[in-house]
Short mmCIF file of C-alpha atoms and ligand atoms in Angstrom, two decimals:
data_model
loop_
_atom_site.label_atom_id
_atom_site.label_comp_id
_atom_site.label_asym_id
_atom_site.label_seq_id
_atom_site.Cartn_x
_atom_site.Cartn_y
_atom_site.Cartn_z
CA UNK C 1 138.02 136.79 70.23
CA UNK C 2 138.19 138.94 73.71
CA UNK C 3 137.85 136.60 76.87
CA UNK C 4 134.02 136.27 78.09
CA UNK C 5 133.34 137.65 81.71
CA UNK C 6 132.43 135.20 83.94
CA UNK C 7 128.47 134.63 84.37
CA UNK C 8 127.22 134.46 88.34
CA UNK C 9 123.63 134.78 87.17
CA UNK C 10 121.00 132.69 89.09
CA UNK C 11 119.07 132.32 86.03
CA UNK C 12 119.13 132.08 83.11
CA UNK C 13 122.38 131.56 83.28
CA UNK C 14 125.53 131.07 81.67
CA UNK C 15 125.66 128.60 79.12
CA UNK C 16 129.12 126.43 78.07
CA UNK C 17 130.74 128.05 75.74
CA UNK C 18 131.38 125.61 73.09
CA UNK C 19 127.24 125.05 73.15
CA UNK C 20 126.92 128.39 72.14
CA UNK C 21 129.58 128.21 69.54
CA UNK C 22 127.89 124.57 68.37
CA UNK C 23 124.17 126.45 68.09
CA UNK C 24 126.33 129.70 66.38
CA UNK C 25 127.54 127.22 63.42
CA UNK C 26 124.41 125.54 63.21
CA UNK C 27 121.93 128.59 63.32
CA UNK C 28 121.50 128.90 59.51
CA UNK C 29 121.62 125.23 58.37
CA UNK C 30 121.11 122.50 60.73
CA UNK C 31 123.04 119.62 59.59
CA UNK C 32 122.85 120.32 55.51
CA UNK C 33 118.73 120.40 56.08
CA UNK C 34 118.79 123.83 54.98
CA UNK C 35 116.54 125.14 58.01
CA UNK C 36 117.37 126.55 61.34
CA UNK C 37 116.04 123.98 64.38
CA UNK C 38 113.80 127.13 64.98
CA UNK C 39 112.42 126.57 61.27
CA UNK C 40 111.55 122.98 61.40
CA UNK C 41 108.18 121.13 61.33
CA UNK C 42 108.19 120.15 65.60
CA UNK C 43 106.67 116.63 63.82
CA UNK C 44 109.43 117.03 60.74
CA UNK C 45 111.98 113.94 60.83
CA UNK C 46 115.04 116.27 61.79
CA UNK C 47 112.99 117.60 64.60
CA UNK C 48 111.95 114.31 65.89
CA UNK C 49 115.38 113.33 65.89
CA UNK C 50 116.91 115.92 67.75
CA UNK C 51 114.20 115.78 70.53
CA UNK C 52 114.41 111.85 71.03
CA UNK C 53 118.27 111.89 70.97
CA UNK C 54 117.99 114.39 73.74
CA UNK C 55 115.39 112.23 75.77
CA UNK C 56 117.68 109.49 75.36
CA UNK C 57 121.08 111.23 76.26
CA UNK C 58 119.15 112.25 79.12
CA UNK C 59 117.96 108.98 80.41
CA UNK C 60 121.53 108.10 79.98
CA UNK C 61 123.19 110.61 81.92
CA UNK C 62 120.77 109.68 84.75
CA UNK C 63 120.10 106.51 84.50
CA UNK C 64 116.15 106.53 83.96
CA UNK C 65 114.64 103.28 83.71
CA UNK C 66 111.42 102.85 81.30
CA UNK C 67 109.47 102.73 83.88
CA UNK C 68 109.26 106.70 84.10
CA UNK C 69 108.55 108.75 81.25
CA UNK C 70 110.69 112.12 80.16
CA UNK C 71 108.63 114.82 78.92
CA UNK C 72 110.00 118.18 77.90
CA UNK C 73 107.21 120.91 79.04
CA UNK C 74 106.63 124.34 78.89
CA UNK C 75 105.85 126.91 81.55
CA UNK C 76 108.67 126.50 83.82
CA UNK C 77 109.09 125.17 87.26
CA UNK C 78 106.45 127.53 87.99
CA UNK C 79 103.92 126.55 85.60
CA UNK C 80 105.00 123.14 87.34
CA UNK C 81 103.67 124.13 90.48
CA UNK C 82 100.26 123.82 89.29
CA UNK C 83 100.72 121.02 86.98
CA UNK C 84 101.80 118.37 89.78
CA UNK C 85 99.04 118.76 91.69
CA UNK C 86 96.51 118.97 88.66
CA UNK C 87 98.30 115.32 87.64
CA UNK C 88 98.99 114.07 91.04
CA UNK C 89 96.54 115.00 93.61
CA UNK C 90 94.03 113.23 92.70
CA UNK C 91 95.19 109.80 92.56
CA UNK C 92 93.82 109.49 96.19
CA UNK C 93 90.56 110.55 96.76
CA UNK C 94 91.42 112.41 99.87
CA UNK C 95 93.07 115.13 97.22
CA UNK C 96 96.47 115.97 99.81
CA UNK C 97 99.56 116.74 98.62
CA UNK C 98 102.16 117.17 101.70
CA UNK C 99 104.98 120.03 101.13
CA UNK C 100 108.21 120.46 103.24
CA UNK C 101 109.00 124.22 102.90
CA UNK C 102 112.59 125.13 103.25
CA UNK C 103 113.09 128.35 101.48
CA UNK C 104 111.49 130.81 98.80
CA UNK C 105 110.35 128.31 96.14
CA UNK C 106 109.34 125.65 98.11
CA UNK C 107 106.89 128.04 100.07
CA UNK C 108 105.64 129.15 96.28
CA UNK C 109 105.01 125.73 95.40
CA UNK C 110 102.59 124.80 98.57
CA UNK C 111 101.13 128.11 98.37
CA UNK C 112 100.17 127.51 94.27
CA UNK C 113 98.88 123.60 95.30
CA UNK C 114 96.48 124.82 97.93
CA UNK C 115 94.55 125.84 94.99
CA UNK C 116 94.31 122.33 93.85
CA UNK C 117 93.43 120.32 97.21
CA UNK C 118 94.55 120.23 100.59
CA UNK C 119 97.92 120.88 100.51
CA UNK C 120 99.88 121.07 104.22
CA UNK C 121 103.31 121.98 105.10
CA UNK C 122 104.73 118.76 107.11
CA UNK C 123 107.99 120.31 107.57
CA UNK C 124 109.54 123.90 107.50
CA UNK C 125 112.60 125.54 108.23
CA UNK C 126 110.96 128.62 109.02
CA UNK C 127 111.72 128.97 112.96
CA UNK C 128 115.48 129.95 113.98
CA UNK C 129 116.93 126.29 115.37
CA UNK C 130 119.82 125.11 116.46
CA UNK C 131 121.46 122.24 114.51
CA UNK C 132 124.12 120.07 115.48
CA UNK C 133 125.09 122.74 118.06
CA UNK C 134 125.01 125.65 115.65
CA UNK C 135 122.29 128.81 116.13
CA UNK C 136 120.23 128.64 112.64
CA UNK C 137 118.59 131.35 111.63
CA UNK C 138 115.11 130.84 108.91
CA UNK C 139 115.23 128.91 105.67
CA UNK C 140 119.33 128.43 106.46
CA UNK C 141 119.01 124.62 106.74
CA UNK C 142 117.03 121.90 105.83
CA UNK C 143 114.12 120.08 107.73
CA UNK C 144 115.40 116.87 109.15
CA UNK C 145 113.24 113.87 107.28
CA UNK C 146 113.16 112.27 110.15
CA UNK C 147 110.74 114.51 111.56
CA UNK C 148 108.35 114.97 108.44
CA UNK C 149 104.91 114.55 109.58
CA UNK C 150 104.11 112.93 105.96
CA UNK C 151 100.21 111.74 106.05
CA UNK C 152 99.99 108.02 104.85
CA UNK C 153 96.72 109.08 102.40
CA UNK C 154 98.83 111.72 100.83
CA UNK C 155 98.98 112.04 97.15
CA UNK C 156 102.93 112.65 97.38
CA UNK C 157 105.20 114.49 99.12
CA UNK C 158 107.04 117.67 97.40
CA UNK C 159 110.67 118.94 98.25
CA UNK C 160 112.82 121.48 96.49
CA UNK C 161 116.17 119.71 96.52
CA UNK C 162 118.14 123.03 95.87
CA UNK C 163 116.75 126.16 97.43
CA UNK C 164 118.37 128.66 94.97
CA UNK C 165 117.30 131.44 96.98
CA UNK C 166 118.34 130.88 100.11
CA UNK C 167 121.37 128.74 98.85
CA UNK C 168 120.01 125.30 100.99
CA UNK C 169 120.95 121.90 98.81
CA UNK C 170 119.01 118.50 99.86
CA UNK C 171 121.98 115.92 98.69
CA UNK C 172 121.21 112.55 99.62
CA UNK C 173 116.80 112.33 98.69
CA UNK C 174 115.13 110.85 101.28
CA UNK C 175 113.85 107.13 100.84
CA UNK C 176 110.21 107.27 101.37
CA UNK C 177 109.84 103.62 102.34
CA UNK C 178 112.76 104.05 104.71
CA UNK C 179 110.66 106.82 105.80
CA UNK C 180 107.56 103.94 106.37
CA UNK C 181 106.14 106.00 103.48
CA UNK C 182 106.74 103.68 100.78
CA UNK C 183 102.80 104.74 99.02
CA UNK C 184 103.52 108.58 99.23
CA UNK C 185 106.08 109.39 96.35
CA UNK C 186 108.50 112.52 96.37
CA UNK C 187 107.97 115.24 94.54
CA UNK C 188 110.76 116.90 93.66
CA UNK C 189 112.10 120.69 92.24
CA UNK C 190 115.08 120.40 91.45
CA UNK C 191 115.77 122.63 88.54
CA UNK C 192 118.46 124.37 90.33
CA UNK C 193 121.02 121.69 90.63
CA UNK C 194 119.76 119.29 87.56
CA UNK C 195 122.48 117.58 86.38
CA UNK C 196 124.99 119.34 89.07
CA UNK C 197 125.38 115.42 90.38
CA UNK C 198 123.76 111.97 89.83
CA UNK C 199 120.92 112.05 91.44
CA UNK C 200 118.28 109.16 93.08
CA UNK C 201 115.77 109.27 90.20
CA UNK C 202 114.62 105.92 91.26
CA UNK C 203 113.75 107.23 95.07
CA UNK C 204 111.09 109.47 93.58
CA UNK C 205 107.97 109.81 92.00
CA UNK C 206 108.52 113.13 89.98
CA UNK C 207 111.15 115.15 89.53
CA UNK C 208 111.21 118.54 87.41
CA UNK C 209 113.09 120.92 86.56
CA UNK C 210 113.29 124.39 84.74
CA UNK C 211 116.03 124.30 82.25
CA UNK C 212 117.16 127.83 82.54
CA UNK C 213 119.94 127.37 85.64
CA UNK C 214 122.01 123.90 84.93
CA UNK C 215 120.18 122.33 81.38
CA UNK C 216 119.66 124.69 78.99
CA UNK C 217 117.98 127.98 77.93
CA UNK C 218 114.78 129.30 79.61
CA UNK C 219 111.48 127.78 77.55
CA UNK C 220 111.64 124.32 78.17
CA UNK C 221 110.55 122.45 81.61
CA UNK C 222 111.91 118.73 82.40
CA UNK C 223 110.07 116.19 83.88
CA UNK C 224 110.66 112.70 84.87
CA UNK C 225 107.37 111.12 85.80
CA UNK C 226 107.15 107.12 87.21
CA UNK C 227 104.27 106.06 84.22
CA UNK C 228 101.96 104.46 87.42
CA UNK C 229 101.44 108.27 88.85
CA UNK C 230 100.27 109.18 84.93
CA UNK C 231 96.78 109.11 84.57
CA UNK C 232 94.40 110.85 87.21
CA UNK C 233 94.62 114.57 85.92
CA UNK C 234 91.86 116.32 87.82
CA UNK C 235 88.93 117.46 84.94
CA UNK C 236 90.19 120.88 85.31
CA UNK C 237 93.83 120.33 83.85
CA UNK C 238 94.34 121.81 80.95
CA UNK C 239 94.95 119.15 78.11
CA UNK C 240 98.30 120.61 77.26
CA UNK C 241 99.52 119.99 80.56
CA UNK C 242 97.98 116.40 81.15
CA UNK C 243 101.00 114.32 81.89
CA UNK C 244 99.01 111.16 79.93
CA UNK C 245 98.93 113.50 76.75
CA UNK C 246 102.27 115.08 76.68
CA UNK C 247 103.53 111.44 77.50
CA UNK C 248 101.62 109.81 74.99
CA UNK C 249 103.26 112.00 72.10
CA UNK C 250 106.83 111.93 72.82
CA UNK C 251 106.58 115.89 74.33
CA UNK C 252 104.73 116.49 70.89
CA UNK C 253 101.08 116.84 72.15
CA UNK C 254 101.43 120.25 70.66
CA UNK C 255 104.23 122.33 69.51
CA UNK C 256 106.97 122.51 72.22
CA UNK C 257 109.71 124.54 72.97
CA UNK C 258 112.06 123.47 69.89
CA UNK C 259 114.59 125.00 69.89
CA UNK C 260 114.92 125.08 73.58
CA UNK C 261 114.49 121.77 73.46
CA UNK C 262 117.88 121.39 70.58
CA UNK C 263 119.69 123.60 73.22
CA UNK C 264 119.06 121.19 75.95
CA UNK C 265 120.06 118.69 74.22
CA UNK C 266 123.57 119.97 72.88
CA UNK C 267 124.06 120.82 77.06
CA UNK C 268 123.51 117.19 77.81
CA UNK C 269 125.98 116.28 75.22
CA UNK C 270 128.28 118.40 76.34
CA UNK C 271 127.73 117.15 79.93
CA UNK C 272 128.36 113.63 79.25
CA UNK C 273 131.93 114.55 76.93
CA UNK C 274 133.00 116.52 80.18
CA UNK C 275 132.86 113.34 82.33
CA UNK C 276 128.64 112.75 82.72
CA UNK C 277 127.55 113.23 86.27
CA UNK C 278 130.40 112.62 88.52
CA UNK C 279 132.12 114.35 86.34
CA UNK C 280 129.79 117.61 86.87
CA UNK C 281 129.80 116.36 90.65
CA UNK C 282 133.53 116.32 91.20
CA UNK C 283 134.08 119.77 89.53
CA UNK C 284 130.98 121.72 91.60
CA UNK C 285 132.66 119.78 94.52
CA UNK C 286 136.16 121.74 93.53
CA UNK C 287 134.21 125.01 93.14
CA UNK C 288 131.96 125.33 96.23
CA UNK C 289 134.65 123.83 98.52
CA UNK C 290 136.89 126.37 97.65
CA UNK C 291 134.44 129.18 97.98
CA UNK C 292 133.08 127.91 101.03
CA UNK C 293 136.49 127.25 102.44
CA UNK C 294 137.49 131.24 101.77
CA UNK C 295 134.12 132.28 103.19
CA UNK C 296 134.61 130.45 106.53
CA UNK C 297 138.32 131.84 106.60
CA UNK C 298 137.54 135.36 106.07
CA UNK C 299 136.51 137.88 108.89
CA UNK C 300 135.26 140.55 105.95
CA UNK C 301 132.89 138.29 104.22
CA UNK C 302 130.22 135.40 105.99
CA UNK C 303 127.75 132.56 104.77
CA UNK C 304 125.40 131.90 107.49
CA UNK C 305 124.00 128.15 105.65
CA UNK C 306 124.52 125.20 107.89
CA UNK C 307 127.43 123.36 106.61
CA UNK C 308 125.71 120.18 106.30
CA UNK C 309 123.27 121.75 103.54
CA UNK C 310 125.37 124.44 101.72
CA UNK C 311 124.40 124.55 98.05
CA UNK C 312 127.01 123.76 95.55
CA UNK C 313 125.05 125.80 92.85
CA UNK C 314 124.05 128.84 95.12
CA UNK C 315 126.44 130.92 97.31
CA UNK C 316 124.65 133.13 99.17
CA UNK C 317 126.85 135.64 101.63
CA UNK C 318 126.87 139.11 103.10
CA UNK C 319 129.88 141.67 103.64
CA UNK C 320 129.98 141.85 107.56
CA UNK C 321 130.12 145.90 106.58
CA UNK C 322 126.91 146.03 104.15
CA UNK C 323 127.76 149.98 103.20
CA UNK C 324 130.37 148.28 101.32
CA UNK C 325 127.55 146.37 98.77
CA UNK C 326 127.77 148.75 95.75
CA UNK C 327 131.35 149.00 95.80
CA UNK C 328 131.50 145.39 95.59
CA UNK C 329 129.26 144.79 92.95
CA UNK C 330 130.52 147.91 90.58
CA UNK C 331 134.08 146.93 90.86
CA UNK C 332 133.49 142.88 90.80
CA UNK C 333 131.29 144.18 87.44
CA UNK C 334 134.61 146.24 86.13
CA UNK C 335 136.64 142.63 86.68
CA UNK C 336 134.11 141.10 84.47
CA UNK C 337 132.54 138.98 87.40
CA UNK C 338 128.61 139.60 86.59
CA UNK C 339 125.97 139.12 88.75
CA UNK C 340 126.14 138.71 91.69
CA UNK C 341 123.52 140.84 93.62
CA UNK C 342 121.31 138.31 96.07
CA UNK C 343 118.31 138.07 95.72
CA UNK C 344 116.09 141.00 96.57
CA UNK C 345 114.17 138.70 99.39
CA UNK C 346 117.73 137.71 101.49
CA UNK C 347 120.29 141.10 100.21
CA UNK C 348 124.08 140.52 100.01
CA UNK C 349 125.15 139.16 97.33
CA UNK C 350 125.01 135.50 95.36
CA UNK C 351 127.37 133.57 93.32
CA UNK C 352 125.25 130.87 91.09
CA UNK C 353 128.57 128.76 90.12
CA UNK C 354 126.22 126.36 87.79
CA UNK C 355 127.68 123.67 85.34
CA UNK C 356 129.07 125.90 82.91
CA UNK C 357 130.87 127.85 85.63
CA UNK C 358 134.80 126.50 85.21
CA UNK C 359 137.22 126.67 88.51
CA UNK C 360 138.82 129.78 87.11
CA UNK C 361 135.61 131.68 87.13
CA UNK C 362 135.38 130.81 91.25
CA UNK C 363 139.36 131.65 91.20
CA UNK C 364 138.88 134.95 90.00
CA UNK C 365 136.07 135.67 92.07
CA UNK C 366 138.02 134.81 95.46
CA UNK C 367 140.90 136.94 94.10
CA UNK C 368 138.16 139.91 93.40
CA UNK C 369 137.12 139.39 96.98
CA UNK C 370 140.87 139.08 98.78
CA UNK C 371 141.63 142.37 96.77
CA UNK C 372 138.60 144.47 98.14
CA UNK C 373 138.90 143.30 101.42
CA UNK C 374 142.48 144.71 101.12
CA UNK C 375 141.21 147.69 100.30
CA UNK C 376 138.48 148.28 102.48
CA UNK C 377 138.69 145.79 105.23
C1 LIG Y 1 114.06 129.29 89.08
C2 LIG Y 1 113.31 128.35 89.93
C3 LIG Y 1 111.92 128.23 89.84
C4 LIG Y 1 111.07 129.08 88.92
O1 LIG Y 1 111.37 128.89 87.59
P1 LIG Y 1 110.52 129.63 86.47
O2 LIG Y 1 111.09 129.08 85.21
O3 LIG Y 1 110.78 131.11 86.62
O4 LIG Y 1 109.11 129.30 86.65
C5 LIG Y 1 111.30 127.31 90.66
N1 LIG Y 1 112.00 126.54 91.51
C6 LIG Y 1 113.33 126.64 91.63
C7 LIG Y 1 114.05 125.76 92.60
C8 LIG Y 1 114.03 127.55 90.84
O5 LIG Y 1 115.36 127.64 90.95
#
């Protein structure tokens, strides 16, 4: 078996590799059944099985209490951007929904609520500022909480924890009722770091995520909804997507993303053998530090993210000599380093060093990146 390049992707991304060689063995026969997962009856006992083991390994891995419910959607964080505010924004007759925008998705998500209700941005990190002494250009650090103008009568509040765009990660989730918010709960996207690090389910309302970047294959949508905010769909939501539905069956309303739904679940498995969430946490620490730490060393290559919010799943940066882009990208391709254009909206280039990224991968990279600055720096 040749080596596997190493996966930068933003996502879908890569996957671990003994998950793929799991769901390989597995693909005919799933456990002496005699189906693939993909062939199974979504309300068969094997099926059933497989999807409440992965609800539970999830509420394991971050410590959910009962009094949210897991649901595994379809749609994607996208389709999510409608289907908060269609379950949400009603709950208060006023019909707001308060958004802090501090990069590309973030913006999305307002922009898709406004069809829902009144839906303001509080917050925004679209002006240049300067934080902490440093000159910040746009959407290259994160809206102070502090400084939120959250309305008391609004529905909730949404945040994108990890900005996967512009490369911005929210760590420490703010504590609405340290805030003096305590009846406006927090929204939050955070499909591109899910699972990256524990995370504060308890400090928020909602939190969802896409699994295609950190949890699994593209197809299946997390969400972890407190059961009190369940309940006051607006008339127009589509059944499907009515939290108090979806909820009510176990994710089984109708058919759901199965086999998406196996995949996830063999990821979370293989998150909590590999040390569970500090375990993820201390390894992305080892990654993005060292990244970061060549970055800030270098004169050939720049990040221009405010240290204080630099993503550990998202590494945007720019050669100071941009002619140089295609070169990079050809010859980091010919190492067997994939992917790592930027996105179209920012340029340069992107490493998405997800879960399933190990150290080496980041190794290899910086030693792609010495050895082309040697040659054209
Ligand atoms: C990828 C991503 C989305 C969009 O996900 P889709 O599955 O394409 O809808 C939304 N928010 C964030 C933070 C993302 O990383």
């Amino acid at each position: 078996m040749t080596k596997r390049p190493y996966n930068f992707s933003a996502g879908p991304a890569a996957m671990p590799e003994s998950v793929l060689r799991q769901a390989a063995e597995e693909m005919l026969d799933w456990r002496g059944s005699g189906m693939s997962v993909m062939e199974m009856s979504h309300r068969g006992k094997e099926f059933v099985q497989i999807c409440d083991e992965a609800e539970a390994d999830l509420r394991t891995l971050l410590g959910v209490s009962d009094d949210y419910a897991v649901l595994f959607m379809q749609g994607g964080a996208t389709a999510e951007n409608a289907i908060v505010p269609l379950n949400l924004i009603g709950r208060r007759p006023e019909h707001k929904a308060d958004y802090v925008v501090s990069g590309s998705w973030s913006r999305k998500s307002q922009k898709e609520a406004a069809r829902y209700g009144d839906a303001q941005v509080i917050a925004t990190a679209a002006e240049a500022a300067v934080i902490e002494g440093r000159e910040q250009a746009p959407f290259t650090y994160m809206p102070d909480p502090a400084t939120w103008q959250v309305r008391p009568d609004a529905s909730y509040v949404h945040l994108c924890s990890n900005e996967t765009i512009d490369g911005i990660e929210f760590i420490d989730w703010p504590d609405m009722a340290a805030l003096g918010q305590a009846d406006v709960p927090l929204v939050v996207d955070a499909s591109s770091h899910f699972l990256s690090r524990p995370m504060n389910v308890a400090r928020t309302g909602l939190v969802y995520a896409g699994a295609q970047k950190n949890a699994g294959p593209a197809g299946v949508t997390i969400v972890i909804v407190r059961r009190d905010l369940i309940g006051h769909a607006l008339p127009v939501c589509p059944t499907a997507f009515d939290y108090a539905n979806v909820a009510k069956e176990s994710s089984r309303f109708n058919t759901p993303p199965t086999y998406a739904i196996y995949m996830a679940g063999l990821v979370f498995k293989w998150v909590i053998a590999n040390g569970g969430l500090t375990g993820m946490e201390a390894a992305n620490r080892a990654k993005a530090d060292l990244l970061y730490g060549y970055l800030e060393a270098s004169g050939f290559y720049r990040t221009r993210i405010h240290p204080s919010v630099r993503s550990r799943m998202n590494v945007p940066f720019v050669l100071n000599d941009e002619s140089h882009n295609d070169a990079f990208l050809k010859g980091a391709a010919a190492a067997g380093l994939l992917a790592l254009k930027g996105h179209k909206s920012v340029g340069g280039m992107r490493a998405s060093i997800y879960n399933a990224m190990p150290l080496e991968g980041v190794q290899a990279l910086i030693a792609y990146m010495k050895d082309f600055e040697t040659r054209h720096g």
